[in-house]
mmCIF file of N, CA and C in Angstrom:
data_model
loop_
_atom_site.group_PDB
_atom_site.id
_atom_site.type_symbol
_atom_site.label_atom_id
_atom_site.label_comp_id
_atom_site.label_asym_id
_atom_site.label_seq_id
_atom_site.Cartn_x
_atom_site.Cartn_y
_atom_site.Cartn_z
ATOM 1 N N UNK A 619 -36.792 33.951 -53.381
ATOM 2 C CA UNK A 619 -38.460 34.219 -52.685
ATOM 3 C C UNK A 619 -38.601 32.989 -53.202
ATOM 4 N N UNK A 620 -39.818 32.170 -52.748
ATOM 5 C CA UNK A 620 -40.688 31.191 -53.526
ATOM 6 C C UNK A 620 -42.105 32.068 -53.906
ATOM 7 N N UNK A 621 -42.496 31.620 -54.506
ATOM 8 C CA UNK A 621 -44.179 32.314 -54.989
ATOM 9 C C UNK A 621 -45.099 32.717 -54.031
ATOM 10 N N UNK A 622 -44.871 31.466 -53.017
ATOM 11 C CA UNK A 622 -46.411 31.485 -51.944
ATOM 12 C C UNK A 622 -45.561 33.093 -51.139
ATOM 13 N N UNK A 623 -44.293 33.028 -50.652
ATOM 14 C CA UNK A 623 -44.034 33.975 -49.660
ATOM 15 C C UNK A 623 -44.033 35.280 -50.624
ATOM 16 N N UNK A 624 -43.776 35.780 -51.675
ATOM 17 C CA UNK A 624 -43.929 36.884 -52.368
ATOM 18 C C UNK A 624 -45.569 37.172 -52.420
ATOM 19 N N UNK A 625 -46.572 36.130 -52.684
ATOM 20 C CA UNK A 625 -47.920 36.357 -52.847
ATOM 21 C C UNK A 625 -47.901 36.892 -51.019
ATOM 22 N N UNK A 626 -47.863 36.580 -50.330
ATOM 23 C CA UNK A 626 -48.266 36.697 -48.851
ATOM 24 C C UNK A 626 -47.777 38.332 -48.841
ATOM 25 N N UNK A 627 -46.729 38.979 -48.698
ATOM 26 C CA UNK A 627 -45.961 39.546 -48.653
ATOM 27 C C UNK A 627 -46.446 40.831 -49.083
ATOM 28 N N UNK A 628 -46.756 40.356 -51.253
ATOM 29 C CA UNK A 628 -47.409 41.241 -51.709
ATOM 30 C C UNK A 628 -48.296 41.700 -51.349
ATOM 31 N N UNK A 629 -49.454 40.882 -50.753
ATOM 32 C CA UNK A 629 -51.065 41.331 -50.341
ATOM 33 C C UNK A 629 -50.742 42.195 -49.415
ATOM 34 N N UNK A 630 -49.994 42.634 -48.715
ATOM 35 C CA UNK A 630 -50.249 43.178 -47.289
ATOM 36 C C UNK A 630 -49.546 44.736 -47.174
ATOM 37 N N UNK A 631 -48.908 45.159 -48.751
ATOM 38 C CA UNK A 631 -47.721 46.170 -48.691
ATOM 39 C C UNK A 631 -47.664 47.043 -50.025
ATOM 40 N N UNK A 632 -47.144 47.641 -50.064
ATOM 41 C CA UNK A 632 -47.270 48.820 -50.520
ATOM 42 C C UNK A 632 -45.488 48.942 -51.521
ATOM 43 N N UNK A 633 -45.919 48.551 -52.208
ATOM 44 C CA UNK A 633 -44.505 48.578 -53.388
ATOM 45 C C UNK A 633 -43.594 49.998 -53.634
ATOM 46 N N UNK A 634 -42.746 50.258 -52.748
ATOM 47 C CA UNK A 634 -41.647 51.221 -52.573
ATOM 48 C C UNK A 634 -40.854 51.405 -54.370
ATOM 49 N N UNK A 635 -40.997 52.560 -54.355
ATOM 50 C CA UNK A 635 -40.250 53.030 -56.100
ATOM 51 C C UNK A 635 -39.320 54.273 -55.451
ATOM 52 N N UNK A 636 -38.383 54.595 -56.395
ATOM 53 C CA UNK A 636 -37.868 55.730 -56.261
ATOM 54 C C UNK A 636 -38.396 57.278 -56.516
ATOM 55 N N UNK A 637 -38.059 58.273 -56.293
ATOM 56 C CA UNK A 637 -38.958 59.668 -56.403
ATOM 57 C C UNK A 637 -38.425 60.428 -57.635
ATOM 58 N N UNK A 638 -38.993 61.085 -58.147
ATOM 59 C CA UNK A 638 -38.595 61.889 -59.341
ATOM 60 C C UNK A 638 -37.335 62.731 -59.155
ATOM 61 N N UNK A 639 -37.128 63.336 -57.714
ATOM 62 C CA UNK A 639 -35.955 64.002 -57.513
ATOM 63 C C UNK A 639 -34.834 63.151 -57.253
ATOM 64 N N UNK A 640 -34.902 61.483 -57.446
ATOM 65 C CA UNK A 640 -33.899 60.907 -57.251
ATOM 66 C C UNK A 640 -33.743 60.410 -58.530
ATOM 67 N N UNK A 641 -34.531 60.283 -59.503
ATOM 68 C CA UNK A 641 -34.768 60.062 -61.181
ATOM 69 C C UNK A 641 -34.018 60.940 -61.792
ATOM 70 N N UNK A 642 -34.479 62.360 -61.485
ATOM 71 C CA UNK A 642 -33.921 63.324 -62.519
ATOM 72 C C UNK A 642 -34.119 63.120 -63.884
ATOM 73 N N UNK A 643 -35.150 62.775 -64.254
ATOM 74 C CA UNK A 643 -36.145 62.365 -65.364
ATOM 75 C C UNK A 643 -35.757 64.078 -66.350
ATOM 76 N N UNK A 644 -35.282 64.935 -65.594
ATOM 77 C CA UNK A 644 -35.075 66.021 -66.507
ATOM 78 C C UNK A 644 -34.070 66.833 -66.775
ATOM 79 N N UNK A 645 -32.866 65.510 -65.825
ATOM 80 C CA UNK A 645 -31.426 66.016 -66.356
ATOM 81 C C UNK A 645 -30.705 64.235 -67.119
ATOM 82 N N UNK A 646 -31.508 64.021 -66.796
ATOM 83 C CA UNK A 646 -30.877 62.797 -67.159
ATOM 84 C C UNK A 646 -31.309 62.054 -68.265
ATOM 85 N N UNK A 647 -30.889 61.211 -69.714
ATOM 86 C CA UNK A 647 -31.247 60.664 -71.011
ATOM 87 C C UNK A 647 -32.064 59.598 -69.895
ATOM 88 N N UNK A 648 -33.066 59.125 -70.673
ATOM 89 C CA UNK A 648 -34.151 57.750 -70.353
ATOM 90 C C UNK A 648 -34.060 57.381 -71.631
ATOM 91 N N UNK A 649 -34.213 55.436 -71.551
ATOM 92 C CA UNK A 649 -34.616 54.936 -72.891
ATOM 93 C C UNK A 649 -35.701 54.285 -72.419
ATOM 94 N N UNK A 650 -36.569 53.966 -73.302
ATOM 95 C CA UNK A 650 -37.676 53.123 -72.969
ATOM 96 C C UNK A 650 -38.299 51.823 -74.079
ATOM 97 N N UNK A 651 -37.855 51.020 -73.414
ATOM 98 C CA UNK A 651 -38.495 49.800 -74.314
ATOM 99 C C UNK A 651 -39.827 49.386 -74.217
ATOM 100 N N UNK A 652 -39.916 49.955 -76.248
ATOM 101 C CA UNK A 652 -41.248 49.071 -76.023
ATOM 102 C C UNK A 652 -41.912 48.083 -76.012
ATOM 103 N N UNK A 653 -40.988 47.079 -75.549
ATOM 104 C CA UNK A 653 -41.511 45.527 -76.024
ATOM 105 C C UNK A 653 -40.565 45.111 -74.411
ATOM 106 N N UNK A 654 -40.850 45.111 -74.259
ATOM 107 C CA UNK A 654 -39.632 44.752 -72.859
ATOM 108 C C UNK A 654 -39.549 43.495 -73.054
ATOM 109 N N UNK A 655 -38.203 42.832 -73.027
ATOM 110 C CA UNK A 655 -38.014 41.877 -73.049
ATOM 111 C C UNK A 655 -36.396 41.216 -72.201
ATOM 112 N N UNK A 656 -35.828 42.139 -72.211
ATOM 113 C CA UNK A 656 -34.644 42.041 -71.075
ATOM 114 C C UNK A 656 -34.675 41.979 -69.888
ATOM 115 N N UNK A 657 -34.670 40.108 -69.488
ATOM 116 C CA UNK A 657 -35.277 39.305 -67.889
ATOM 117 C C UNK A 657 -33.755 40.352 -66.937
ATOM 118 N N UNK A 658 -34.239 40.502 -65.733
ATOM 119 C CA UNK A 658 -33.250 40.840 -64.784
ATOM 120 C C UNK A 658 -33.689 40.015 -63.338
ATOM 121 N N UNK A 659 -33.062 40.235 -62.293
ATOM 122 C CA UNK A 659 -33.260 40.214 -61.120
ATOM 123 C C UNK A 659 -33.183 41.358 -60.132
ATOM 124 N N UNK A 660 -34.159 41.500 -59.916
ATOM 125 C CA UNK A 660 -34.408 43.025 -59.077
ATOM 126 C C UNK A 660 -34.614 42.606 -57.548
ATOM 127 N N UNK A 661 -33.887 43.617 -56.663
ATOM 128 C CA UNK A 661 -34.556 44.318 -55.519
ATOM 129 C C UNK A 661 -35.258 44.931 -55.229
ATOM 130 N N UNK A 662 -36.633 44.868 -54.842
ATOM 131 C CA UNK A 662 -37.502 46.099 -54.690
ATOM 132 C C UNK A 662 -38.188 45.778 -53.042
ATOM 133 N N UNK A 663 -38.711 46.774 -52.746
ATOM 134 C CA UNK A 663 -39.314 46.892 -51.063
ATOM 135 C C UNK A 663 -40.646 47.060 -51.428
ATOM 136 N N UNK A 664 -41.208 45.886 -50.698
ATOM 137 C CA UNK A 664 -42.659 45.185 -50.401
ATOM 138 C C UNK A 664 -43.178 46.211 -48.859
ATOM 139 N N UNK A 665 -43.209 46.905 -48.846
ATOM 140 C CA UNK A 665 -43.463 47.485 -47.339
ATOM 141 C C UNK A 665 -42.268 47.811 -47.347
ATOM 142 N N UNK A 666 -41.977 47.462 -45.915
ATOM 143 C CA UNK A 666 -40.686 47.140 -45.279
ATOM 144 C C UNK A 666 -39.434 46.119 -45.640
ATOM 145 N N UNK A 667 -40.272 45.657 -46.503
ATOM 146 C CA UNK A 667 -39.572 43.882 -46.692
ATOM 147 C C UNK A 667 -38.832 43.985 -48.253
ATOM 148 N N UNK A 668 -37.653 43.915 -47.839
ATOM 149 C CA UNK A 668 -36.748 43.660 -49.309
ATOM 150 C C UNK A 668 -36.932 42.299 -50.050
ATOM 151 N N UNK A 669 -37.525 42.171 -51.249
ATOM 152 C CA UNK A 669 -37.456 40.569 -51.699
ATOM 153 C C UNK A 669 -37.175 40.848 -53.225
ATOM 154 N N UNK A 670 -36.093 40.026 -53.832
ATOM 155 C CA UNK A 670 -35.500 39.778 -54.811
ATOM 156 C C UNK A 670 -36.852 39.120 -55.725
ATOM 157 N N UNK A 671 -36.887 40.024 -56.996
ATOM 158 C CA UNK A 671 -38.217 39.158 -58.113
ATOM 159 C C UNK A 671 -37.320 39.163 -59.546
ATOM 160 N N UNK A 672 -38.118 38.904 -59.929
ATOM 161 C CA UNK A 672 -37.505 37.956 -61.836
ATOM 162 C C UNK A 672 -39.211 39.122 -62.016
ATOM 163 N N UNK A 673 -37.571 39.810 -62.993
ATOM 164 C CA UNK A 673 -38.359 41.335 -64.303
ATOM 165 C C UNK A 673 -38.143 41.383 -65.269
ATOM 166 N N UNK A 674 -39.039 42.326 -65.535
ATOM 167 C CA UNK A 674 -38.183 42.734 -67.078
ATOM 168 C C UNK A 674 -37.818 44.515 -66.906
ATOM 169 N N UNK A 675 -36.333 44.480 -67.463
ATOM 170 C CA UNK A 675 -36.254 46.089 -67.347
ATOM 171 C C UNK A 675 -36.832 47.055 -69.114
ATOM 172 N N UNK A 676 -37.988 47.884 -68.100
ATOM 173 C CA UNK A 676 -38.670 48.466 -69.002
ATOM 174 C C UNK A 676 -38.328 49.838 -70.049
ATOM 175 N N UNK A 677 -37.585 50.540 -68.999
ATOM 176 C CA UNK A 677 -36.938 51.541 -69.203
ATOM 177 C C UNK A 677 -35.898 51.591 -67.805
ATOM 178 N N UNK A 678 -34.967 53.340 -68.622
ATOM 179 C CA UNK A 678 -33.605 52.936 -67.691
ATOM 180 C C UNK A 678 -32.992 54.416 -67.901
ATOM 181 N N UNK A 679 -32.296 54.832 -67.184
ATOM 182 C CA UNK A 679 -31.549 56.009 -67.342
ATOM 183 C C UNK A 679 -29.967 55.461 -66.648
ATOM 184 N N UNK A 680 -29.070 56.103 -66.528
ATOM 185 C CA UNK A 680 -27.593 56.225 -66.327
ATOM 186 C C UNK A 680 -27.508 55.238 -64.569
ATOM 187 N N UNK A 681 -28.233 56.008 -63.504
ATOM 188 C CA UNK A 681 -28.835 55.102 -62.189
ATOM 189 C C UNK A 681 -29.949 54.803 -61.968
ATOM 190 N N UNK A 682 -30.837 54.280 -62.572
ATOM 191 C CA UNK A 682 -32.140 53.598 -62.204
ATOM 192 C C UNK A 682 -32.535 52.979 -63.640
ATOM 193 N N UNK A 683 -32.970 51.437 -62.953
ATOM 194 C CA UNK A 683 -33.885 50.890 -64.091
ATOM 195 C C UNK A 683 -35.229 50.917 -63.563
ATOM 196 N N UNK A 684 -36.508 50.946 -64.754
ATOM 197 C CA UNK A 684 -37.906 50.743 -64.292
ATOM 198 C C UNK A 684 -37.968 49.476 -64.702
ATOM 199 N N UNK A 685 -38.295 48.583 -63.881
ATOM 200 C CA UNK A 685 -38.720 47.491 -64.163
ATOM 201 C C UNK A 685 -40.406 47.271 -63.837
ATOM 202 N N UNK A 686 -41.054 46.006 -64.517
ATOM 203 C CA UNK A 686 -41.993 45.085 -64.701
ATOM 204 C C UNK A 686 -41.846 44.111 -64.011
ATOM 205 N N UNK A 687 -42.347 43.406 -62.803
ATOM 206 C CA UNK A 687 -42.953 42.578 -62.638
ATOM 207 C C UNK A 687 -44.232 42.204 -62.223
ATOM 208 N N UNK A 688 -44.534 40.378 -61.895
ATOM 209 C CA UNK A 688 -45.983 40.287 -61.503
ATOM 210 C C UNK A 688 -45.426 39.095 -60.037
ATOM 211 N N UNK A 689 -47.037 39.459 -59.507
ATOM 212 C CA UNK A 689 -46.954 38.583 -58.533
ATOM 213 C C UNK A 689 -48.631 37.677 -58.779
ATOM 214 N N UNK A 690 -48.777 36.826 -59.342
ATOM 215 C CA UNK A 690 -49.950 36.480 -59.614
ATOM 216 C C UNK A 690 -50.151 36.906 -61.366
ATOM 217 N N UNK A 691 -51.726 37.439 -60.605
ATOM 218 C CA UNK A 691 -52.080 38.263 -61.947
ATOM 219 C C UNK A 691 -51.666 39.701 -61.786
ATOM 220 N N UNK A 692 -51.367 40.179 -60.743
ATOM 221 C CA UNK A 692 -51.088 41.445 -60.234
ATOM 222 C C UNK A 692 -49.629 41.834 -61.211
ATOM 223 N N UNK A 693 -50.132 43.118 -61.936
ATOM 224 C CA UNK A 693 -48.701 43.708 -62.342
ATOM 225 C C UNK A 693 -48.187 44.790 -61.510
ATOM 226 N N UNK A 694 -46.898 44.368 -61.340
ATOM 227 C CA UNK A 694 -46.141 45.692 -60.452
ATOM 228 C C UNK A 694 -45.371 46.856 -61.402
ATOM 229 N N UNK A 695 -45.105 47.967 -61.427
ATOM 230 C CA UNK A 695 -44.103 48.564 -61.809
ATOM 231 C C UNK A 695 -43.098 49.528 -61.048
ATOM 232 N N UNK A 696 -41.943 49.682 -60.855
ATOM 233 C CA UNK A 696 -41.250 50.347 -59.998
ATOM 234 C C UNK A 696 -40.136 50.785 -60.570
ATOM 235 N N UNK A 697 -39.439 51.765 -59.919
ATOM 236 C CA UNK A 697 -38.301 52.236 -60.505
ATOM 237 C C UNK A 697 -36.975 51.519 -59.449
ATOM 238 N N UNK A 698 -35.988 50.906 -59.626
ATOM 239 C CA UNK A 698 -34.614 51.087 -58.547
ATOM 240 C C UNK A 698 -33.358 51.391 -59.334
ATOM 241 N N UNK A 699 -32.758 51.640 -57.952
ATOM 242 C CA UNK A 699 -31.079 51.908 -58.772
ATOM 243 C C UNK A 699 -30.822 50.555 -59.458
ATOM 244 N N UNK A 700 -29.461 50.823 -60.531
ATOM 245 C CA UNK A 700 -28.812 50.227 -61.534
ATOM 246 C C UNK A 700 -28.719 49.268 -60.556
ATOM 247 N N UNK A 701 -27.573 49.646 -59.058
ATOM 248 C CA UNK A 701 -27.032 48.417 -58.667
ATOM 249 C C UNK A 701 -27.417 47.302 -57.683
ATOM 250 N N UNK A 702 -29.116 47.067 -57.429
ATOM 251 C CA UNK A 702 -30.231 46.510 -57.632
ATOM 252 C C UNK A 702 -30.449 45.538 -57.859
ATOM 253 N N UNK A 703 -30.084 45.628 -59.370
ATOM 254 C CA UNK A 703 -30.309 44.599 -60.841
ATOM 255 C C UNK A 703 -29.323 43.813 -61.465
ATOM 256 N N UNK A 704 -29.612 42.553 -61.633
ATOM 257 C CA UNK A 704 -28.606 41.209 -61.955
ATOM 258 C C UNK A 704 -29.627 41.148 -63.576
ATOM 259 N N UNK A 705 -28.389 41.408 -64.406
ATOM 260 C CA UNK A 705 -28.875 40.928 -65.796
ATOM 261 C C UNK A 705 -29.504 38.842 -65.476
ATOM 262 N N UNK A 706 -30.461 38.776 -65.990
ATOM 263 C CA UNK A 706 -30.285 37.049 -66.448
ATOM 264 C C UNK A 706 -30.253 36.586 -67.841
ATOM 265 N N UNK A 707 -29.952 35.434 -67.790
ATOM 266 C CA UNK A 707 -29.513 34.820 -69.221
ATOM 267 C C UNK A 707 -30.946 34.443 -69.487
#
């Protein structure tokens, strides 16, 4: 998706994230990268619209990845399922 379309979608939509129940952080091991640098492409939902973004993997469990991405100057953080993420080189 091009940057202009992403800006338009992000402007009026709320970023969705996995819930604490889905994450099971009280049961599953959590890894936190203090300086995220692992580049990924991830599917996220802004409102009801699925979009694929360039992001950094900041934390992860066996089932989910916490990502960070930017749309213009705004930083977004959310959790997505592992299957929604592809590694970038």
